[in-house]
Coordinates of C-alpha atoms in Angstrom, one line a residue:
G1 CA -1.1 -8.5 -4.2
L2 CA 3.2 -7.1 -4.1
L3 CA 2.7 -7.6 -0.5
T4 CA 1.4 -11.7 -1.3
A5 CA 4.8 -12.9 -0.8
T6 CA 5.1 -11.7 3.0
D7 CA 1.9 -13.9 3.5
T8 CA 4.4 -16.8 3.4
L9 CA 8.1 -15.8 4.1
A10 CA 7.1 -14.0 7.4
P11 CA 5.7 -17.0 8.9
Q12 CA 8.4 -19.3 7.9
A13 CA 10.8 -16.8 9.7
F14 CA 9.3 -16.4 12.7
G15 CA 8.9 -20.2 13.0
A16 CA 12.4 -20.5 12.1
K17 CA 13.2 -18.2 15.2
N18 CA 14.8 -15.4 12.6
Y19 CA 13.5 -12.5 13.9
R20 CA 15.0 -10.3 12.3
E21 CA 14.3 -11.7 9.0
V22 CA 10.8 -11.2 9.5
G23 CA 11.3 -7.5 10.0
L24 CA 13.5 -7.3 7.0
L25 CA 10.7 -8.8 4.8
S26 CA 8.3 -6.3 6.1
I27 CA 10.6 -3.3 5.4
R28 CA 11.5 -5.0 2.0
G29 CA 7.5 -5.4 1.5
F30 CA 7.1 -1.7 2.5
V31 CA 9.8 -0.4 -0.3
V32 CA 9.1 -2.2 -2.6
C33 CA 5.5 -1.4 -2.6
V34 CA 6.0 2.5 -2.2
L35 CA 8.6 2.0 -5.3
A36 CA 6.1 0.2 -7.3
V37 CA 3.1 2.3 -7.4
L38 CA 4.8 5.7 -6.9
P39 CA 5.9 6.6 -10.5
T40 CA 2.3 5.8 -11.8
N41 CA 0.7 7.6 -9.1
I42 CA 3.0 11.0 -9.3
L43 CA 2.2 10.5 -13.3
L44 CA -1.6 10.8 -12.6
F45 CA -1.3 13.3 -9.9
F46 CA 0.2 15.8 -12.5
F47 CA -1.7 14.4 -15.7
L48 CA -5.0 12.6 -14.6
R49 CA -7.2 15.1 -16.1
P50 CA -5.4 15.7 -19.2
I51 CA -5.0 11.8 -19.7
L52 CA -8.9 11.8 -19.0
L53 CA -9.6 14.5 -21.6
F54 CA -7.7 12.9 -24.2
F55 CA -9.9 9.8 -23.8
K56 CA -13.2 11.8 -24.5
Q57 CA -14.4 12.7 -21.2
P58 CA -16.2 15.5 -20.1
L59 CA -14.9 18.6 -18.9
I60 CA -16.0 18.6 -15.0
P61 CA -16.1 14.9 -14.0
S62 CA -12.5 14.7 -15.6
A63 CA -11.8 18.0 -13.1
L64 CA -13.3 16.6 -10.2
G65 CA -11.8 13.6 -10.6
S66 CA -8.2 14.3 -10.9
Q67 CA -8.9 16.9 -7.6
I68 CA -10.6 13.8 -5.8
Y69 CA -7.6 11.7 -6.9
R70 CA -4.9 14.4 -5.5
V71 CA -6.7 13.9 -2.3
Y72 CA -7.0 10.0 -2.0
I73 CA -3.4 9.5 -3.7
L74 CA -1.9 11.2 -0.1
G75 CA -3.7 8.4 1.8
L76 CA -1.5 6.0 -0.1
P77 CA 1.7 5.4 2.0
F78 CA 0.0 5.2 4.8
Y79 CA -2.7 2.4 3.8
V80 CA 0.8 0.4 2.4
F81 CA 2.3 0.9 6.2
F82 CA -1.1 -0.5 7.4
L83 CA -1.1 -3.7 5.0
V84 CA 2.9 -4.6 6.0
V85 CA 2.1 -3.6 9.7
W86 CA -0.7 -5.6 9.4
K87 CA 1.2 -8.9 7.7
F88 CA 4.0 -8.2 10.1
L89 CA 1.7 -8.6 13.2
S90 CA -0.2 -11.6 11.7
A91 CA 2.9 -13.7 11.3
Q92 CA 3.5 -13.4 14.9
E93 CA 0.3 -14.7 16.0
K94 CA -0.2 -11.3 17.5
M95 CA -4.3 -11.0 16.8
K96 CA -5.5 -8.2 19.5
P97 CA -3.3 -5.0 17.7
L98 CA -5.0 -6.2 14.2
L99 CA -8.4 -6.4 15.7
L100 CA -7.9 -3.4 17.6
S101 CA -6.3 -1.5 14.1
T102 CA -9.5 -2.9 12.6
L103 CA -12.3 -1.6 14.8
L104 CA -11.1 1.6 14.6

């Protein structure tokens, strides 16, 4: 959701031969996404179990859910990076790397 503006702005900049702007849009998109999700995820990383228990969830699923979330959250920056690179390459109409990364 936060990177949808890149879908419009990056191809426009690439079409105008403003290649520097395409790169800057990608960098800005990555920084904005990481800064937007970082506070919430730091909070959930440390306090997900107490939050689940506050909402009357069972003890064992709350503990397991918080453990799974801690593993899941480690991959989030890499997923955001993947999305930014995906949009950066699709703005330049380079489909072969996108196809290979999808197949892997």
